Tab-separated table of C-alpha atoms in Angstrom:
chain	number	residue	atom	x	y	z
A	69	MET	CA	12.097	-26.685	15.736
A	70	SER	CA	13.074	-30.367	14.986
A	71	ASP	CA	11.298	-33.920	15.528
A	72	LYS	CA	11.048	-34.292	19.065
A	73	SER	CA	11.006	-38.107	21.260
A	74	GLU	CA	7.900	-38.080	23.463
A	75	GLU	CA	10.111	-37.172	26.568
A	76	GLN	CA	11.776	-34.053	25.025
A	77	ALA	CA	8.426	-32.221	23.939
A	78	ALA	CA	7.415	-33.101	27.481
A	79	ALA	CA	10.304	-31.487	29.108
A	80	GLU	CA	10.507	-28.761	26.718
A	81	SER	CA	6.454	-27.611	26.359
A	82	LEU	CA	5.349	-24.509	27.989
A	83	SER	CA	3.084	-23.650	30.019
A	84	GLU	CA	-0.684	-22.831	29.529
A	85	GLU	CA	0.302	-19.581	31.487
A	86	THR	CA	2.963	-18.499	29.143
A	87	HIS	CA	0.843	-19.165	25.773
A	88	TYR	CA	-2.252	-17.733	26.473
A	89	ILE	CA	0.725	-14.094	27.018
A	90	PHE	CA	1.469	-15.411	23.231
A	91	ALA	CA	-2.201	-15.236	22.476
A	92	GLY	CA	-1.952	-11.809	24.534
A	93	VAL	CA	1.002	-10.616	22.392
A	94	TYR	CA	-0.991	-11.340	18.675
A	95	VAL	CA	-4.021	-9.590	19.787
A	96	LEU	CA	-1.721	-6.556	20.319
A	97	LEU	CA	0.195	-6.826	16.931
A	98	THR	CA	-3.189	-8.308	15.784
A	99	PHE	CA	-4.667	-4.545	16.538
A	100	THR	CA	-1.968	-1.865	16.322
A	101	ALA	CA	-1.110	-4.006	12.574
A	102	PHE	CA	-4.762	-3.366	11.290
A	103	SER	CA	-5.188	-0.291	12.250
A	104	LEU	CA	-2.208	1.534	11.391
A	105	ASN	CA	-2.204	-0.091	8.323
A	106	SER	CA	-5.394	0.514	7.663
A	107	LEU	CA	-4.682	4.048	7.819
A	108	VAL	CA	-2.524	4.307	5.316
A	109	LEU	CA	-3.459	2.131	3.230
A	110	VAL	CA	-7.613	4.778	3.564
A	111	THR	CA	-4.917	7.419	3.283
A	112	PHE	CA	-3.226	6.911	-0.087
A	113	ILE	CA	-6.523	5.760	-1.312
A	114	SER	CA	-8.306	9.092	-0.558
A	115	ASP	CA	-4.664	11.108	-2.226
A	116	ARG	CA	-4.419	10.531	-5.000
A	117	SER	CA	-0.767	12.374	-5.291
A	118	LEU	CA	0.381	9.374	-3.084
A	119	ARG	CA	0.984	7.575	-5.448
A	120	THR	CA	4.509	8.281	-6.432
A	121	LEU	CA	6.898	6.703	-8.073
A	122	SER	CA	8.569	6.009	-4.758
A	123	ASN	CA	5.469	5.304	-2.757
A	124	LYS	CA	4.227	2.852	-5.109
A	125	LEU	CA	6.628	0.375	-3.304
A	126	ILE	CA	5.679	1.995	-0.525
A	127	LEU	CA	1.774	0.424	-0.834
A	128	SER	CA	2.721	-2.949	-2.325
A	129	MET	CA	5.051	-2.805	1.712
A	130	ALA	CA	1.936	-1.364	4.025
A	131	VAL	CA	-0.978	-4.181	2.306
A	132	GLY	CA	1.953	-6.327	2.890
A	133	ASP	CA	2.365	-5.415	6.272
A	134	TRP	CA	-2.371	-5.288	6.736
A	135	LEU	CA	-2.283	-9.149	5.273
A	136	HIS	CA	-0.203	-9.696	8.482
A	137	ALA	CA	-2.412	-8.629	10.546
A	138	VAL	CA	-5.857	-9.658	8.312
A	139	LEU	CA	-4.269	-12.993	7.416
A	140	ALA	CA	-1.498	-14.688	9.824
A	141	TYR	CA	-1.604	-13.390	13.345
A	142	PRO	CA	-5.052	-14.295	13.877
A	143	PHE	CA	-3.874	-17.693	14.213
A	144	GLY	CA	-1.467	-17.139	17.203
A	145	ILE	CA	-4.304	-15.655	18.859
A	146	VAL	CA	-6.412	-19.020	18.367
A	147	THR	CA	-3.647	-21.650	18.413
A	148	ASN	CA	-2.682	-20.461	21.324
A	149	VAL	CA	-5.781	-20.248	23.391
A	150	SER	CA	-6.622	-23.879	21.774
A	151	LYS	CA	-4.933	-26.807	22.655
A	152	ASP	CA	-6.841	-28.475	18.933
A	153	TRP	CA	-6.553	-25.544	17.323
A	154	ARG	CA	-2.596	-26.071	18.187
A	155	SER	CA	-1.715	-29.205	17.037
A	156	ASN	CA	-3.780	-28.357	14.094
A	157	ASN	CA	-1.256	-29.509	10.959
A	158	ALA	CA	-3.265	-27.545	8.557
A	159	VAL	CA	-3.089	-24.853	10.500
A	160	CYS	CA	0.012	-24.750	11.226
A	161	LEU	CA	0.555	-25.244	7.740
A	162	TRP	CA	-0.729	-21.991	6.969
A	163	TYR	CA	0.191	-19.631	9.232
A	164	ALA	CA	3.896	-21.097	8.331
A	165	PHE	CA	3.447	-20.217	4.694
A	166	ILE	CA	1.207	-17.160	5.020
A	167	THR	CA	4.345	-14.999	7.249
A	168	THR	CA	7.653	-16.754	5.424
A	169	PHE	CA	5.356	-15.337	2.450
A	170	LEU	CA	5.253	-11.914	3.285
A	171	SER	CA	7.733	-11.080	5.371
A	172	PHE	CA	9.157	-12.697	1.939
A	173	GLY	CA	7.886	-10.337	0.232
A	174	VAL	CA	8.108	-7.283	2.158
A	175	MET	CA	12.122	-6.994	2.831
A	176	LEU	CA	12.839	-7.261	-1.104
A	177	HIS	CA	10.566	-4.507	-1.497
A	178	HIS	CA	13.017	-2.104	1.066
A	179	ALA	CA	15.696	-3.561	-0.702
A	180	THR	CA	13.707	-1.941	-4.321
A	181	PHE	CA	13.171	0.646	-2.347
A	182	ALA	CA	17.709	1.352	-2.445
A	183	ILE	CA	18.019	0.460	-5.689
A	184	GLU	CA	14.798	3.276	-6.360
A	185	ARG	CA	16.249	6.067	-4.856
A	186	ALA	CA	20.033	5.275	-5.675
A	187	ALA	CA	18.615	5.154	-9.121
A	188	VAL	CA	17.545	8.473	-9.539
A	189	ILE	CA	19.527	10.464	-7.032
A	190	ARG	CA	22.858	8.339	-8.212
A	191	TYR	CA	22.575	7.688	-11.414
A	192	SER	CA	20.390	10.317	-12.448
A	193	ILE	CA	17.503	8.004	-13.577
A	194	ALA	CA	14.280	9.238	-15.312
A	195	SER	CA	11.422	8.718	-12.459
A	196	ASP	CA	8.462	8.109	-15.104
A	197	THR	CA	11.342	6.064	-16.883
A	198	VAL	CA	11.687	3.665	-13.558
A	199	GLU	CA	7.842	4.344	-13.086
A	200	ARG	CA	7.020	2.791	-16.386
A	201	LYS	CA	8.655	-0.174	-15.018
A	202	LEU	CA	8.155	-0.526	-12.050
A	203	ARG	CA	4.184	-2.330	-11.543
A	204	PHE	CA	6.485	-5.024	-13.416
A	205	VAL	CA	8.245	-5.280	-11.079
A	206	ILE	CA	6.512	-5.691	-7.034
A	207	ILE	CA	3.829	-8.382	-9.331
A	208	GLY	CA	7.514	-9.993	-9.165
A	209	LEU	CA	8.458	-9.410	-6.454
A	210	TRP	CA	5.705	-11.287	-4.960
A	211	MET	CA	6.287	-14.206	-7.289
A	212	PHE	CA	9.248	-14.572	-6.439
A	213	ALA	CA	8.238	-14.945	-2.903
A	214	LEU	CA	5.545	-16.945	-3.597
A	215	LEU	CA	7.485	-19.212	-5.729
A	216	TRP	CA	9.949	-19.710	-2.872
A	217	SER	CA	7.314	-19.633	0.206
A	218	THR	CA	5.536	-22.798	-1.488
A	219	PHE	CA	8.616	-24.615	-1.691
A	220	PRO	CA	7.929	-25.733	1.532
A	221	LEU	CA	4.908	-27.124	0.696
A	222	ALA	CA	5.949	-28.210	-2.380
A	223	GLY	CA	8.573	-31.175	-0.939
A	224	TRP	CA	11.769	-28.666	-0.072
A	225	SER	CA	12.371	-28.471	3.029
A	226	ALA	CA	8.845	-27.423	4.873
A	227	TYR	CA	7.162	-26.093	7.509
A	228	ALA	CA	7.262	-26.913	11.182
A	229	PRO	CA	5.756	-26.459	14.889
A	230	GLU	CA	8.762	-24.436	16.441
A	231	GLY	CA	9.280	-23.706	20.008
A	232	ALA	CA	7.255	-25.616	21.646
A	233	ASP	CA	3.878	-24.822	19.113
A	234	LEU	CA	3.776	-21.545	19.963
A	235	LEU	CA	3.937	-20.815	16.070
A	236	CYS	CA	5.306	-23.034	13.466
A	237	SER	CA	7.872	-21.817	9.860
A	238	ILE	CA	10.331	-23.317	8.425
A	239	ARG	CA	11.993	-26.268	9.504
A	240	TRP	CA	15.463	-25.084	10.206
A	241	GLN	CA	16.828	-27.661	12.310
A	242	SER	CA	17.192	-30.648	9.923
A	243	SER	CA	20.612	-32.857	9.095
A	244	ASP	CA	19.168	-33.288	5.089
A	245	PRO	CA	21.473	-31.706	2.316
A	246	GLY	CA	17.925	-30.080	0.108
A	247	ASN	CA	16.633	-28.352	3.972
A	248	ILE	CA	19.980	-27.738	4.177
A	249	ALA	CA	20.073	-25.793	0.563
A	250	PHE	CA	16.634	-24.401	0.519
A	251	ILE	CA	17.805	-22.844	3.778
A	252	ALA	CA	21.284	-21.788	2.765
A	253	CYS	CA	19.266	-19.899	-0.523
A	254	ILE	CA	16.488	-18.397	1.266
A	255	PHE	CA	19.271	-16.541	3.647
A	256	PHE	CA	20.901	-15.922	0.251
A	257	PHE	CA	17.622	-14.075	-1.570
A	258	PHE	CA	16.311	-12.692	1.391
A	259	PHE	CA	18.094	-12.027	4.164
A	260	PHE	CA	21.755	-10.973	3.378
A	261	GLY	CA	21.568	-10.475	0.068
A	262	PRO	CA	18.719	-7.629	0.333
A	263	ILE	CA	20.897	-6.091	3.654
A	264	VAL	CA	23.051	-5.894	1.212
A	265	THR	CA	22.350	-4.491	-1.790
A	266	MET	CA	20.309	-1.989	0.907
A	267	ALA	CA	23.781	-1.182	2.124
A	268	THR	CA	26.025	-0.595	-1.319
A	269	ALA	CA	22.205	1.334	-2.127
A	270	TYR	CA	23.051	3.484	0.583
A	271	TYR	CA	25.789	4.579	0.441
A	272	CYS	CA	26.443	5.978	-2.678
A	273	ILE	CA	23.290	7.313	-2.530
A	274	TYR	CA	25.078	9.457	0.526
A	275	TYR	CA	28.207	9.609	-1.590
A	276	THR	CA	26.627	11.058	-4.339
A	277	VAL	CA	24.066	13.736	-2.342
A	278	LYS	CA	27.499	14.483	-0.458
A	279	LYS	CA	29.923	15.490	-4.077
A	280	ILE	CA	26.121	17.012	-5.568
A	281	SER	CA	25.915	18.841	-2.975
A	282	GLN	CA	29.796	20.096	-2.522
A	283	ASN	CA	30.149	21.088	-6.060
A	284	ALA	CA	27.073	23.198	-5.769
A	285	HIS	CA	28.382	25.012	-3.577
A	286	ASP	CA	31.230	24.982	-5.393
A	287	LEU	CA	29.514	26.325	-8.879
A	288	TRP	CA	27.212	28.111	-7.761
A	289	GLY	CA	27.904	29.449	-4.302
A	290	GLU	CA	25.068	30.864	-3.138
A	291	ASN	CA	23.257	30.555	-6.231
A	292	ALA	CA	23.142	26.912	-5.635
A	293	ALA	CA	19.693	26.655	-3.057
A	294	PRO	CA	17.168	25.304	-5.885
A	295	THR	CA	20.032	22.998	-6.890
A	296	LEU	CA	20.601	22.199	-2.705
A	297	GLU	CA	16.836	21.813	-2.329
A	298	ALA	CA	16.576	19.193	-4.991
A	299	VAL	CA	18.758	17.030	-3.675
A	300	GLN	CA	18.117	17.161	0.153
A	301	GLY	CA	13.893	16.970	-1.232
A	302	GLN	CA	15.164	13.581	-2.212
A	303	SER	CA	17.474	12.941	0.084
A	304	LYS	CA	14.139	13.134	2.957
A	305	THR	CA	13.304	10.343	0.825
A	306	THR	CA	15.944	8.354	1.311
A	307	ARG	CA	16.107	9.128	4.574
A	308	MET	CA	12.404	7.802	5.050
A	309	ALA	CA	13.379	3.678	3.382
A	310	PHE	CA	16.778	3.654	4.487
A	311	ILE	CA	14.940	4.038	8.272
A	312	MET	CA	12.090	1.666	7.625
A	313	SER	CA	15.105	-0.616	6.025
A	314	LEU	CA	16.700	-0.290	8.826
A	315	GLY	CA	12.983	-1.165	11.604
A	316	PHE	CA	12.780	-4.158	9.608
A	317	ILE	CA	16.230	-5.619	10.404
A	318	PHE	CA	16.070	-4.402	13.724
A	319	ALA	CA	12.607	-6.875	14.112
A	320	TRP	CA	14.096	-9.805	11.516
A	321	ALA	CA	17.745	-9.361	13.039
A	322	PRO	CA	17.407	-12.090	16.073
A	323	TYR	CA	14.641	-14.163	14.386
A	324	ALA	CA	17.345	-14.624	11.942
A	325	VAL	CA	20.825	-15.439	14.117
A	326	VAL	CA	18.583	-17.528	16.456
A	327	SER	CA	17.317	-20.137	13.338
A	328	LEU	CA	20.765	-19.919	11.461
A	329	TYR	CA	22.486	-20.708	15.254
A	330	ALA	CA	19.820	-24.153	14.952
A	331	VAL	CA	21.506	-24.537	11.402
A	332	ILE	CA	24.739	-24.550	12.706
A	333	ARG	CA	24.504	-26.845	15.552
A	334	VAL	CA	21.693	-29.561	13.736
A	335	PRO	CA	21.395	-31.918	15.287
A	336	LYS	CA	22.248	-31.003	18.625
A	337	PRO	CA	21.226	-27.394	19.583
A	338	ILE	CA	20.640	-25.806	22.939
A	339	ILE	CA	17.699	-23.688	22.416
A	340	SER	CA	14.455	-23.705	24.926
A	341	PRO	CA	11.026	-23.083	22.859
A	342	LEU	CA	10.387	-19.946	23.983
A	343	ALA	CA	14.945	-18.823	23.745
A	344	VAL	CA	13.065	-19.589	19.461
A	345	GLY	CA	9.573	-18.000	20.329
A	346	LEU	CA	10.919	-14.721	21.745
A	347	PRO	CA	13.149	-13.398	18.436
A	348	ALA	CA	9.677	-14.555	16.005
A	349	MET	CA	7.110	-12.796	18.021
A	350	PHE	CA	9.448	-9.391	17.965
A	351	ALA	CA	9.928	-10.733	14.173
A	352	LYS	CA	5.760	-9.594	14.024
A	353	THR	CA	6.802	-6.401	15.574
A	354	ALA	CA	8.324	-5.171	11.700
A	355	ALA	CA	4.503	-4.912	10.904
A	356	CYS	CA	4.416	-2.111	12.924
A	357	TYR	CA	6.801	0.380	12.164
A	358	ASN	CA	6.061	1.649	8.853
A	359	PRO	CA	3.463	3.372	9.464
A	360	VAL	CA	4.690	5.683	12.818
A	361	ILE	CA	7.824	5.413	10.627
A	362	TYR	CA	6.173	7.232	7.482
A	363	PHE	CA	4.215	10.002	10.011
A	364	PHE	CA	6.792	11.725	11.146
A	365	LEU	CA	8.863	11.113	8.567
A	366	PHE	CA	6.922	11.846	5.478
A	367	LYS	CA	5.504	15.838	5.666
A	368	LYS	CA	3.448	14.814	2.457
A	369	PHE	CA	1.714	11.696	4.200
A	370	ARG	CA	0.612	13.280	8.144
A	371	ALA	CA	-1.081	16.114	6.200
A	372	SER	CA	-3.093	14.006	3.497
A	373	LEU	CA	-3.687	12.304	7.281
A	374	ARG	CA	-5.367	14.856	8.337
A	375	LYS	CA	-7.169	15.682	5.256
A	376	THR	CA	-8.672	11.832	5.126
A	377	LEU	CA	-9.393	12.472	9.039
A	378	ARG	CA	-10.439	15.405	8.848
A	379	PRO	CA	-14.753	14.876	7.911
A	380	LEU	CA	-14.471	12.062	11.136
A	381	THR	CA	-13.604	15.113	14.036
A	382	GLN	CA	-15.789	17.788	11.303
A	383	CYS	CA	-18.305	14.892	11.753
A	384	GLY	CA	-18.301	14.396	15.731
A	385	ARG	CA	-17.935	18.665	15.830
A	386	PHE	CA	-20.893	19.097	13.544
A	387	THR	CA	-22.789	15.640	15.987
A	388	THR	CA	-22.194	18.164	19.392
A	389	GLN	CA	-23.465	21.730	17.510
A	390	ASP	CA	-26.616	19.414	16.919
A	391	ALA	CA	-26.823	17.986	19.884
A	392	SER	CA	-26.670	21.451	21.890
A	393	ASN	CA	-29.199	22.438	19.321
A	394	VAL	CA	-32.168	20.101	20.190
A	395	ARG	CA	-31.092	20.175	23.975
A	396	ILE	CA	-32.473	24.680	23.812
A	397	GLU	CA	-34.785	23.217	22.159
A	398	LEU	CA	-36.007	21.095	24.319
A	399	VAL	CA	-35.809	23.575	27.207
A	400	THR	CA	-38.124	26.561	25.190
A	401	VAL	CA	-40.577	24.101	24.610
A	402	LEU	CA	-40.581	23.038	27.892
A	403	THR	CA	-39.993	26.564	29.490
A	404	GLY	CA	-43.253	27.357	27.066
A	405	SER	CA	-41.674	30.239	26.004
A	406	ASP	CA	-41.039	31.219	21.832
A	407	LYS	CA	-40.058	34.176	20.110
A	408	ASP	CA	-41.725	36.321	21.133
A	409	GLY	CA	-40.726	36.140	24.504
A	410	SER	CA	-44.247	34.903	25.684
């Protein structure tokens, strides 16, 4: 995570077997993230009814997770398998930049999703009012993430190898005031700030739903069912958004803790390369969580996914039936029988 002497680098280097293990994990992550998020994207493209206000944020996050599998993880494979790629500075910069950009963008989406849910439920802002601005909000989120992920390339902080060249990321360990200021900013904008935003938004939603439900019971008694059903419908989407946020934080929290520790312990952090590499690798699993959450908590998505996959299964059944007919005709020809039974 920092510039080391040759003796220190040799002492902290990892075995080739360890690099191969990490390469194998990257293969699994690449296949899983690509397959699951491809299913999500195909389902959203096939079913226009899914492209609602909240689902546009989900779709944008799915694109970010899919790009992780396409543009970042394959480089994690080759750099851990090949020593030549491992020492390639251009590959290191690309991997660090693209993972930083996509991770920043997805984190901002989680916070925005929480705000959107609060706007619709707590403040009763019409969905069409929010929807008109959402496209520009999504573009703004990705542009803001791109801006901050570009700064290390422009000279404010830097991208550097970490974990004995297991992967590359922001240079966390540095006593340079400019680097420390950059790290403080990204922790504020892309970790602590979004977490506080999400916690506040979801608490407001919980309080509002509880209050609405109680008021509906007090005012209408048994006739409160329609109101409660509408609230519960919005609450289901909110619950899914909340679990998605927890999954992302769960994946990235260990790496954030290790990175923050490296900053605090400058210039002599007591962190082994493996202790750096494992949380960083665990953070990459975030790209695989959301599709699983959609499937189990989003009933309409499950139905659309089945509808999307149905032609493939029907094609398989048709092919089997057709093959069976071919076998029957073949037997008929070989036995010399015909339709008249001669």
